């Protein structure tokens, strides 16, 4: 017997319809490439998304055709999120921080038909357009007056002229909720990048779960600042969760430095922000230097790489801001776990709570996870046993776009490439990425643990721990450190700082000071590059 409730496909268009009807006056504030602050409402975004849909129809773009973006976080990008996917095309958010050759490779692989780009990226588009063989239409995200006359890009149009001439009346099409809605290529630290292809259904379920109180806790009372780019796994789903809840959205545009982010948080009464640790490191540095305080910020979700406990403590103790440490990946849309406390933790003292908060958190409803040993046998949730982390759920990848790499699943589970422990309360702790873990004398050393200790030293701005070949122990850890401006610490003092904080054999053999650690396109430390730079390095002989 079937249930007798209405069957309505879960489509992305329904979210912007909802936001327009129930939160029409809800604000969308964007710092623009033009330098000014732009203000509009969900009602405006909804109307302009429909204009985008009409413009795509006028180009005779087929259902499922890819529309690429090279764009910062801003209202025009948001309109493309809804207009492109809502009309049945697939939004492909290209990462402008990639090398132009990689952008060409990715655009050709995904067979993009249209490219919409912020004027910041005009030089990239000039350099790549002739090699992007499938792109027929180039659209600059600006008004007609700002369009360069001599770009050399064939048929270049301004976004405002392209969509502005269209009607804002449009009936969103109804189709299978499993249809593709957007795609995102993984950073491809090894081999060619592969794309995760999200569906309308997976996107809505993910946004729904992400908005829940024990996840990101989003509501119509929030003012949300996604510092995480809209080209990085759909800004962790925040644009969708915001439309679903009617939260105010604040977009930083190209200005990602500590001062600009802090100023925007203050001027727009931001209550909730999201970003990778490196972004917050810059902002905390700016605040510490200027003795600044937040007026409205209540919580911030930090993920993408391990958030050092020192950063969680700085936000919490110095500024009264709750850090939600979260873990996920492109292949998971991306949310997997978020660290929020349980009822049993509420009576605990601050240090006991902190011991929970530094973990990557609990699985949110919809994501199942397990850890396994080398033979695939499931390991206990005792907070000690660590093994390969596998996940499954309706917003976890089944297969990469075009079947690249074959089926990634193992008996229906997706292997994340991370190594983790899970404690009896279900809190996940990422020990390492399997390729970064340091194998010393048959034991494993977590590079994250070593980095977290180094980061707690007041003179350390950034730390990366990597394994170096060792004749006896196979590998030994060294820690590569960038000092804070004006701060001093010696190799010996930093090594002494590890004493008593970890087992003796887990203390690095050496400290290497460098000016900057190479960061990848999504703000993560690039250990592969770092290893290349240090290829002639010799471990000190004891
Ligand atoms: P890529 O694999 O291309 O770097 P992602 O941006 O999807 O792409 O990165 C996902 C990976 O980032 C995870 O598998 C994990 O190794 C790491 N990661 C994400 N969040 C955290 C976190 N909170 N703590 C530790 N590692 C994290």
Coordinates of C-alpha atoms and ligand atoms in Angstrom, one line a residue:
X1 CA 0.0 0.0 0.0
X2 CA 1.4 3.4 -0.9
X3 CA 1.1 6.5 1.3
X4 CA -1.4 9.0 0.2
X5 CA 0.6 12.2 0.5
X6 CA 1.5 14.5 -2.3
X7 CA 4.5 13.5 -4.4
X8 CA 6.5 16.6 -5.2
X9 CA 10.0 16.3 -6.6
X10 CA 12.7 18.1 -4.5
X11 CA 13.8 20.8 -6.9
X12 CA 16.2 23.7 -6.3
X13 CA 13.7 26.1 -7.8
X14 CA 11.4 25.4 -4.8
X15 CA 13.9 27.0 -2.4
X16 CA 14.1 30.4 -4.2
X17 CA 10.3 30.3 -4.6
X18 CA 10.0 29.7 -0.9
X19 CA 12.5 32.5 0.0
X20 CA 10.6 34.9 -2.3
X21 CA 7.2 34.1 -0.9
X22 CA 8.1 33.9 2.8
X23 CA 11.2 36.0 3.1
X24 CA 10.8 38.4 0.2
X25 CA 12.3 41.3 2.1
X26 CA 15.2 39.2 3.4
X27 CA 18.5 40.9 2.6
X28 CA 21.3 39.9 0.3
X29 CA 24.3 42.1 0.8
X30 CA 27.4 41.8 -1.4
X31 CA 30.8 43.4 -1.5
X32 CA 31.3 43.7 -5.3
X33 CA 34.3 43.5 -7.6
X34 CA 33.4 47.1 -8.3
X35 CA 34.3 47.9 -4.7
X36 CA 31.0 49.1 -3.4
X37 CA 28.4 47.3 -1.2
X38 CA 25.4 46.1 -3.1
X39 CA 22.0 45.4 -1.4
X40 CA 19.0 43.5 -2.6
X41 CA 16.4 41.1 -1.4
X42 CA 15.3 37.5 -1.9
X43 CA 12.4 38.9 -4.0
X44 CA 15.0 40.6 -6.3
X45 CA 17.1 37.4 -6.5
X46 CA 14.1 35.3 -7.3
X47 CA 13.0 37.7 -10.2
X48 CA 16.5 37.9 -11.6
X49 CA 17.0 34.1 -11.3
X50 CA 14.0 33.8 -13.6
X51 CA 15.5 36.3 -16.0
X52 CA 18.6 34.1 -16.1
X53 CA 16.4 31.1 -16.8
X54 CA 14.7 33.0 -19.7
X55 CA 18.1 34.1 -21.0
X56 CA 19.4 30.5 -21.0
X57 CA 16.2 29.4 -22.8
X58 CA 16.8 32.1 -25.4
X59 CA 20.3 30.6 -26.0
X60 CA 18.5 27.3 -26.7
X61 CA 20.6 25.6 -24.0
X62 CA 19.4 22.0 -23.6
X63 CA 18.3 20.4 -20.3
X64 CA 21.5 19.2 -18.5
X65 CA 23.9 21.5 -20.4
X66 CA 26.7 22.9 -18.2
X67 CA 26.9 26.6 -17.4
X68 CA 30.2 27.4 -15.8
X69 CA 31.1 30.2 -13.4
X70 CA 34.4 31.8 -12.5
X71 CA 33.1 34.1 -9.8
X72 CA 33.4 35.3 -6.2
X73 CA 30.7 35.1 -3.6
X74 CA 28.0 37.6 -4.6
X75 CA 24.4 38.2 -5.6
X76 CA 24.9 37.5 -9.3
X77 CA 26.5 34.2 -8.5
X78 CA 23.5 33.4 -6.3
X79 CA 21.2 34.2 -9.2
X80 CA 23.1 31.8 -11.4
X81 CA 22.8 29.1 -8.6
X82 CA 19.0 29.3 -8.9
X83 CA 18.5 30.3 -12.5
X84 CA 20.9 27.7 -14.0
X85 CA 19.9 24.7 -11.8
X86 CA 16.2 25.8 -11.5
X87 CA 15.8 25.8 -15.3
X88 CA 17.3 22.3 -15.5
X89 CA 20.9 23.1 -16.5
X90 CA 23.9 22.2 -14.5
X91 CA 25.9 24.8 -12.7
X92 CA 29.6 24.2 -12.9
X93 CA 31.5 26.3 -10.4
X94 CA 35.1 26.6 -11.7
X95 CA 37.8 27.3 -9.2
X96 CA 39.7 30.5 -10.4
X97 CA 42.6 29.7 -8.2
X98 CA 43.6 26.8 -10.3
X99 CA 46.3 27.0 -13.0
X100 CA 44.8 28.2 -16.3
X101 CA 45.8 24.9 -17.9
X102 CA 43.8 23.0 -15.3
X103 CA 40.8 25.4 -15.9
X104 CA 41.0 24.6 -19.6
X105 CA 41.2 20.8 -18.9
X106 CA 38.2 20.9 -16.5
X107 CA 36.0 23.2 -18.8
X108 CA 36.6 20.8 -21.7
X109 CA 36.1 17.7 -19.6
X110 CA 32.7 19.0 -18.3
X111 CA 31.8 20.4 -21.8
X112 CA 30.7 23.7 -20.5
X113 CA 28.6 25.7 -23.0
X114 CA 28.5 29.1 -21.2
X115 CA 31.0 30.8 -19.0
X116 CA 29.9 33.6 -16.6
X117 CA 32.9 35.3 -15.0
X118 CA 33.7 38.2 -12.6
X119 CA 35.8 41.0 -14.2
X120 CA 38.6 40.0 -11.8
X121 CA 39.1 36.9 -13.9
X122 CA 39.1 38.6 -17.3
X123 CA 42.9 38.0 -17.6
X124 CA 42.3 34.2 -17.0
X125 CA 39.4 34.1 -19.5
X126 CA 41.5 36.0 -22.1
X127 CA 44.3 33.4 -21.6
X128 CA 42.1 30.3 -21.8
X129 CA 39.0 31.1 -24.0
X130 CA 40.5 29.9 -27.3
X131 CA 41.4 26.5 -25.8
X132 CA 37.9 26.0 -24.2
X133 CA 36.5 24.3 -27.2
X134 CA 32.9 23.7 -26.0
X135 CA 32.1 27.2 -24.6
X136 CA 29.9 29.1 -27.0
X137 CA 28.9 32.1 -24.8
X138 CA 31.1 34.3 -22.6
X139 CA 29.3 36.5 -20.1
X140 CA 31.0 39.1 -17.9
X141 CA 29.3 39.6 -14.6
X142 CA 29.0 43.4 -14.9
X143 CA 26.8 46.0 -16.5
X144 CA 27.0 47.0 -20.2
X145 CA 28.9 50.2 -19.4
X146 CA 31.8 48.2 -17.7
X147 CA 32.2 45.7 -20.6
X148 CA 35.7 46.1 -22.1
X149 CA 35.5 47.0 -25.8
X150 CA 38.7 45.2 -26.9
X151 CA 38.7 42.0 -24.8
X152 CA 39.4 39.8 -27.8
X153 CA 36.8 37.3 -26.4
X154 CA 34.4 36.5 -29.2
X155 CA 30.8 37.6 -28.5
X156 CA 31.5 38.8 -25.0
X157 CA 28.3 40.1 -23.4
X158 CA 27.6 41.8 -20.1
X159 CA 25.5 39.9 -17.6
X160 CA 23.2 42.8 -17.0
X161 CA 22.5 43.2 -20.7
X162 CA 22.2 39.5 -21.3
X163 CA 19.7 38.7 -18.5
X164 CA 18.3 42.2 -18.0
X165 CA 16.5 42.2 -21.3
X166 CA 14.5 39.1 -20.3
X167 CA 11.2 38.9 -18.5
X168 CA 11.1 38.0 -14.9
X169 CA 8.1 35.9 -15.4
X170 CA 9.0 32.3 -15.9
X171 CA 7.5 29.0 -14.8
X172 CA 10.2 26.7 -13.4
X173 CA 10.1 23.3 -15.1
X174 CA 9.2 20.1 -13.2
X175 CA 11.4 17.2 -13.7
X176 CA 13.0 14.2 -11.9
X177 CA 14.6 15.2 -8.6
X178 CA 17.5 13.0 -9.4
X179 CA 18.5 15.2 -12.3
X180 CA 21.9 16.8 -12.1
X181 CA 21.9 20.3 -10.7
X182 CA 25.6 21.3 -10.1
X183 CA 29.1 20.0 -10.3
X184 CA 32.4 20.6 -8.6
X185 CA 35.8 19.2 -9.4
X186 CA 38.0 17.9 -6.6
X187 CA 41.3 19.7 -6.3
X188 CA 43.1 16.8 -7.8
X189 CA 46.1 16.6 -5.6
X190 CA 46.8 13.3 -7.3
X191 CA 46.0 12.7 -11.0
X192 CA 43.5 14.6 -13.0
X193 CA 40.6 16.3 -11.2
X194 CA 37.4 14.3 -11.0
X195 CA 33.9 15.8 -10.7
X196 CA 31.2 15.3 -8.1
X197 CA 27.8 15.7 -9.9
X198 CA 25.1 16.8 -7.4
X199 CA 21.4 16.3 -8.0
X200 CA 18.5 18.4 -7.0
X201 CA 17.5 15.8 -4.5
X202 CA 20.9 15.5 -2.9
X203 CA 21.3 19.3 -2.8
X204 CA 18.0 19.8 -1.0
X205 CA 18.4 17.0 1.5
X206 CA 22.0 18.2 2.2
X207 CA 20.8 21.9 2.7
X208 CA 18.0 20.7 4.9
X209 CA 20.2 18.6 7.1
X210 CA 22.8 21.3 7.2
X211 CA 20.4 23.9 8.5
X212 CA 19.3 21.8 11.5
X213 CA 20.2 22.9 15.0
X214 CA 22.9 20.2 15.6
X215 CA 24.4 21.0 12.2
X216 CA 24.8 24.7 11.3
X217 CA 21.7 25.8 13.1
X218 CA 20.5 28.3 10.5
X219 CA 17.4 30.4 10.9
X220 CA 15.6 33.5 9.7
X221 CA 17.2 35.4 12.6
X222 CA 20.7 34.8 11.2
X223 CA 22.9 37.0 9.1
X224 CA 25.2 34.5 7.4
X225 CA 28.6 35.2 5.9
X226 CA 30.0 32.4 3.7
X227 CA 33.7 33.2 3.4
X228 CA 34.1 29.8 2.0
X229 CA 33.8 30.4 -1.8
X230 CA 30.8 29.5 -3.8
X231 CA 33.2 27.7 -6.1
X232 CA 34.2 25.4 -3.3
X233 CA 31.5 22.7 -2.9
X234 CA 28.7 25.2 -3.3
X235 CA 30.0 27.2 -0.3
X236 CA 29.2 24.2 1.8
X237 CA 25.5 24.4 0.8
X238 CA 25.0 27.7 2.7
X239 CA 23.3 29.6 -0.2
X240 CA 20.7 26.8 -0.3
X241 CA 20.3 26.5 3.5
X242 CA 19.9 30.3 3.7
X243 CA 17.2 30.4 1.0
X244 CA 15.4 27.5 2.8
X245 CA 15.5 29.4 6.2
X246 CA 15.2 33.0 5.0
X247 CA 18.5 33.9 6.6
X248 CA 20.2 37.2 5.6
X249 CA 23.2 36.5 3.3
X250 CA 26.4 38.6 3.3
X251 CA 28.9 38.0 0.5
X252 CA 32.5 39.1 0.8
X253 CA 33.2 39.3 -3.0
X254 CA 37.0 39.4 -3.7
X255 CA 38.0 40.9 -0.4
X256 CA 39.1 38.0 1.8
X257 CA 41.7 39.7 3.9
X258 CA 41.3 39.9 7.7
X259 CA 40.3 43.5 7.8
X260 CA 37.7 43.3 5.1
X261 CA 36.1 40.2 6.6
X262 CA 36.0 41.7 10.1
X263 CA 34.6 45.0 8.8
X264 CA 31.8 43.2 6.9
X265 CA 31.0 41.1 10.0
X266 CA 30.6 44.2 12.0
X267 CA 28.8 46.4 9.5
X268 CA 26.2 43.7 8.5
X269 CA 25.6 42.3 12.0
X270 CA 26.8 38.9 10.9
X271 CA 25.8 36.2 13.4
X272 CA 27.2 33.1 11.7
X273 CA 30.3 32.8 9.4
X274 CA 31.9 29.9 7.6
X275 CA 35.4 29.3 6.3
X276 CA 38.6 27.3 6.3
X277 CA 41.2 27.8 9.1
X278 CA 43.6 29.9 7.0
X279 CA 41.0 32.6 6.5
X280 CA 40.3 32.8 10.2
X281 CA 43.9 32.9 11.0
X282 CA 44.2 36.1 9.0
X283 CA 41.2 37.6 10.6
X284 CA 42.2 36.7 14.2
X285 CA 45.7 38.2 13.5
X286 CA 44.0 41.5 12.4
X287 CA 41.8 41.5 15.5
X288 CA 44.6 40.8 17.9
X289 CA 46.8 43.6 16.4
X290 CA 44.0 46.1 16.6
X291 CA 42.5 45.0 19.9
X292 CA 39.2 44.5 18.1
X293 CA 36.0 42.8 19.4
X294 CA 32.9 41.3 17.7
X295 CA 29.5 42.9 18.3
X296 CA 27.2 40.2 16.8
X297 CA 29.1 37.1 15.7
X298 CA 27.8 34.1 17.6
X299 CA 29.3 31.1 15.8
X300 CA 31.5 30.1 13.0
X301 CA 31.8 26.8 11.2
X302 CA 35.4 25.8 10.4
X303 CA 36.3 22.9 8.2
X304 CA 38.1 21.9 5.0
X305 CA 41.2 21.1 7.1
X306 CA 41.7 20.4 10.8
X307 CA 40.9 23.4 12.9
X308 CA 43.7 23.8 15.4
X309 CA 42.4 23.6 19.0
X310 CA 44.3 26.9 19.7
X311 CA 41.9 28.6 17.1
X312 CA 38.8 27.1 18.7
X313 CA 40.1 28.4 22.1
X314 CA 40.8 31.8 20.7
X315 CA 37.4 32.2 19.3
X316 CA 35.7 30.8 22.4
X317 CA 37.7 32.3 25.2
X318 CA 38.9 35.6 23.7
X319 CA 35.9 36.5 21.7
X320 CA 32.9 34.4 23.0
X321 CA 32.3 32.9 19.6
X322 CA 31.3 29.2 19.3
X323 CA 33.3 27.2 16.8
X324 CA 31.5 24.4 15.0
X325 CA 34.3 22.2 13.8
X326 CA 33.1 20.3 10.7
X327 CA 34.4 17.7 8.4
X328 CA 33.4 16.8 4.9
X329 CA 34.6 16.6 1.4
X330 CA 33.6 17.5 -2.2
X331 CA 32.3 14.0 -2.7
X332 CA 29.9 14.5 0.3
X333 CA 28.3 17.8 -0.8
X334 CA 30.3 18.4 1.6
X335 CA 28.8 18.0 5.1
X336 CA 29.6 14.8 7.0
X337 CA 30.0 15.7 10.7
X338 CA 29.6 18.9 12.8
X339 CA 30.8 19.2 16.3
X340 CA 28.1 20.2 18.7
X341 CA 27.7 19.1 22.3
X342 CA 25.1 16.6 23.6
X343 CA 22.9 17.0 26.6
X344 CA 25.3 14.9 28.7
X345 CA 28.0 17.5 28.1
X346 CA 26.2 20.6 29.3
X347 CA 27.2 20.2 32.9
X348 CA 30.8 19.6 32.1
X349 CA 33.5 22.2 32.9
X350 CA 35.1 24.3 30.1
X351 CA 38.1 22.1 29.7
X352 CA 36.0 18.9 29.4
X353 CA 33.8 20.6 26.8
X354 CA 36.9 21.7 24.9
X355 CA 38.1 18.1 24.7
X356 CA 34.9 17.3 22.8
X357 CA 34.9 20.5 20.7
X358 CA 38.3 19.9 19.1
X359 CA 37.0 16.7 17.4
X360 CA 35.4 16.9 14.0
X361 CA 32.0 16.1 15.4
X362 CA 29.0 13.8 15.1
X363 CA 27.5 12.5 11.9
X364 CA 24.4 14.5 10.9
X365 CA 21.3 12.6 10.1
X366 CA 21.7 11.3 6.5
X367 CA 25.3 10.4 6.7
X368 CA 26.4 7.0 8.0
X369 CA 30.0 6.3 8.7
X370 CA 32.3 3.5 9.9
X371 CA 36.0 2.9 10.3
X372 CA 37.7 -0.3 9.1
X373 CA 41.0 -2.0 9.3
X374 CA 43.3 -3.0 6.4
X375 CA 41.1 -6.1 5.7
X376 CA 37.9 -4.1 5.7
X377 CA 36.7 -5.3 9.1
X378 CA 34.8 -2.7 11.1
X379 CA 36.6 -1.2 14.1
X380 CA 35.0 -0.3 17.4
X381 CA 33.8 3.2 18.3
X382 CA 36.1 3.5 21.3
X383 CA 37.9 6.7 20.5
X384 CA 41.2 4.7 20.3
X385 CA 41.0 2.4 17.3
X386 CA 41.8 4.2 14.1
X387 CA 41.2 3.1 10.6
X388 CA 40.0 4.1 7.1
X389 CA 36.8 6.1 7.2
X390 CA 34.0 5.1 5.0
X391 CA 30.6 6.9 4.5
X392 CA 27.3 6.5 2.8
X393 CA 24.1 8.6 2.4
X394 CA 21.9 10.4 -0.1
X395 CA 24.3 13.2 -0.6
X396 CA 27.5 11.0 -0.8
X397 CA 28.9 10.3 -4.3
X398 CA 28.1 7.1 -6.1
X399 CA 30.3 7.6 -9.1
X400 CA 32.4 10.4 -10.6
X401 CA 31.2 12.4 -13.6
X402 CA 31.7 10.3 -16.8
X403 CA 32.6 7.3 -14.7
X404 CA 36.2 8.5 -14.2
X405 CA 38.2 6.1 -12.0
X406 CA 35.5 3.4 -12.1
X407 CA 33.2 2.7 -9.2
X408 CA 34.7 4.3 -6.1
X409 CA 32.4 2.4 -3.7
X410 CA 33.4 -0.6 -1.5
X411 CA 30.2 -2.6 -0.8
X412 CA 28.1 0.5 -1.1
X413 CA 30.4 2.7 1.1
X414 CA 32.6 5.5 -0.1
X415 CA 36.2 5.4 1.1
X416 CA 37.1 9.0 2.1
X417 CA 40.9 8.6 2.1
X418 CA 40.9 9.8 5.7
X419 CA 42.0 7.9 8.8
X420 CA 39.9 8.5 11.9
X421 CA 38.7 7.4 15.3
X422 CA 35.1 7.4 16.5
X423 CA 34.3 7.6 20.2
X424 CA 31.4 5.9 22.0
X425 CA 29.3 9.0 21.7
X426 CA 29.8 9.0 17.9
X427 CA 32.3 11.9 17.7
X428 CA 34.7 11.5 14.8
X429 CA 38.3 12.6 15.0
X430 CA 40.3 12.7 11.9
X431 CA 43.8 11.4 12.6
X432 CA 45.1 12.3 9.1
X433 CA 44.6 11.9 5.4
X434 CA 45.9 8.4 4.6
X435 CA 48.6 9.8 2.4
X436 CA 49.8 12.3 5.1
X437 CA 50.0 9.9 8.0
X438 CA 53.6 9.4 9.2
X439 CA 54.7 5.8 9.6
X440 CA 57.4 5.6 12.2
X441 CA 58.8 2.3 13.4
X442 CA 55.5 0.5 12.6
X443 CA 53.5 3.1 14.5
X444 CA 51.5 5.9 13.1
X445 CA 52.0 9.6 13.9
X446 CA 49.2 11.9 13.2
X447 CA 50.5 15.0 11.3
X448 CA 47.4 16.9 12.5
X449 CA 48.3 16.2 16.2
X450 CA 51.8 17.5 15.6
X451 CA 50.6 20.6 13.8
X452 CA 48.0 21.3 16.5
X453 CA 50.7 21.4 19.2
X454 CA 53.0 23.7 17.1
X455 CA 50.0 26.0 16.4
X456 CA 49.4 26.4 20.1
X457 CA 52.8 28.2 20.4
X458 CA 52.3 31.9 20.5
X459 CA 55.0 32.6 17.9
X460 CA 53.7 30.1 15.3
X461 CA 51.4 31.4 12.5
X462 CA 51.2 28.2 10.5
X463 CA 52.6 24.7 10.8
X464 CA 52.8 21.7 8.5
X465 CA 54.1 18.3 9.6
X466 CA 55.5 15.9 7.0
X467 CA 57.2 12.6 7.2
X468 CA 60.8 12.4 6.1
X469 CA 62.5 9.1 5.0
X470 CA 64.5 7.6 7.9
X471 CA 66.9 4.6 7.5
X472 CA 65.8 3.0 10.8
X473 CA 62.3 4.2 11.5
X474 CA 61.0 4.3 7.9
X475 CA 59.8 7.9 8.4
X476 CA 60.2 10.6 11.0
X477 CA 58.1 13.7 11.4
X478 CA 59.5 17.2 10.9
X479 CA 57.5 20.3 11.4
X480 CA 57.7 23.2 8.9
X481 CA 56.8 26.5 10.5
X482 CA 55.9 30.0 9.5
X483 CA 56.4 32.5 12.3
X484 CA 54.0 35.3 13.2
X485 CA 55.2 38.7 12.0
X486 CA 57.7 40.0 14.5
X487 CA 57.6 36.9 16.7
X488 CA 60.6 34.8 17.5
X489 CA 61.1 31.2 18.6
X490 CA 64.1 29.0 18.1
X491 CA 64.2 25.4 16.8
X492 CA 65.2 24.2 20.3
X493 CA 62.5 26.1 22.1
X494 CA 59.8 24.8 19.8
X495 CA 60.9 21.2 20.1
X496 CA 60.9 21.7 23.9
X497 CA 57.4 23.0 23.7
X498 CA 56.3 19.5 22.5
X499 CA 57.7 17.9 25.7
X500 CA 54.9 16.5 27.8
X501 CA 52.2 17.3 25.2
X502 CA 52.7 14.1 23.2
X503 CA 54.6 10.8 23.4
X504 CA 58.3 11.3 23.1
X505 CA 58.6 9.3 19.9
X506 CA 55.9 11.5 18.3
X507 CA 57.9 14.7 18.8
X508 CA 59.3 15.9 15.5
X509 CA 63.0 15.3 14.8
X510 CA 63.4 18.8 13.4
X511 CA 61.8 22.2 12.9
X512 CA 62.2 24.0 9.5
X513 CA 61.4 27.7 9.4
X514 CA 60.2 29.0 6.1
X515 CA 58.5 32.2 4.9
X516 CA 55.3 30.7 3.5
X517 CA 53.7 27.3 3.3
X518 CA 52.3 26.6 -0.2
X519 CA 48.5 26.8 -0.1
X520 CA 46.2 25.0 -2.7
X521 CA 43.3 26.4 -4.6
X522 CA 41.0 25.9 -1.6
X523 CA 43.3 27.3 1.0
X524 CA 44.7 24.0 2.2
X525 CA 48.4 23.4 2.9
X526 CA 49.9 21.6 -0.1
X527 CA 52.1 19.0 1.4
X528 CA 53.0 17.5 -1.9
X529 CA 54.6 20.9 -3.0
X530 CA 56.2 21.2 0.4
X531 CA 57.8 17.8 0.0
X532 CA 59.1 18.8 -3.4
X533 CA 60.6 22.0 -2.0
X534 CA 62.3 20.0 0.8
X535 CA 63.5 17.1 -1.4
X536 CA 67.2 17.8 -0.6
X537 CA 66.5 18.1 3.1
X538 CA 68.4 15.7 5.4
X539 CA 67.2 14.7 8.8
X540 CA 69.6 15.6 11.6
X541 CA 71.6 12.6 12.8
X542 CA 70.8 12.1 16.4
Ligands
LIG1 P1 40.4 17.7 -1.8 O1 40.3 16.2 -1.5 O2 40.5 17.9 -3.2 O3 41.3 18.5 -0.9 P2 38.0 18.5 -0.4 O4 38.1 20.0 -0.4 O5 36.8 17.9 -0.7 O6 38.9 18.1 -1.5 O7 38.7 18.0 0.9 C1 38.2 17.0 1.7 C2 39.3 16.6 2.7 O8 39.7 17.7 3.5 C3 38.8 15.5 3.7 O9 38.8 14.3 3.1 C4 39.8 15.7 4.8 O10 41.0 15.1 4.5 C5 40.0 17.2 4.8 N1 39.2 17.8 5.8 C6 38.0 18.5 5.7 N2 37.6 19.0 6.8 C7 38.5 18.6 7.8 C8 38.6 18.7 9.2 N3 37.7 19.4 9.9 N4 39.6 18.2 9.8 C9 40.5 17.5 9.2 N5 40.5 17.3 7.8 C10 39.5 17.8 7.1

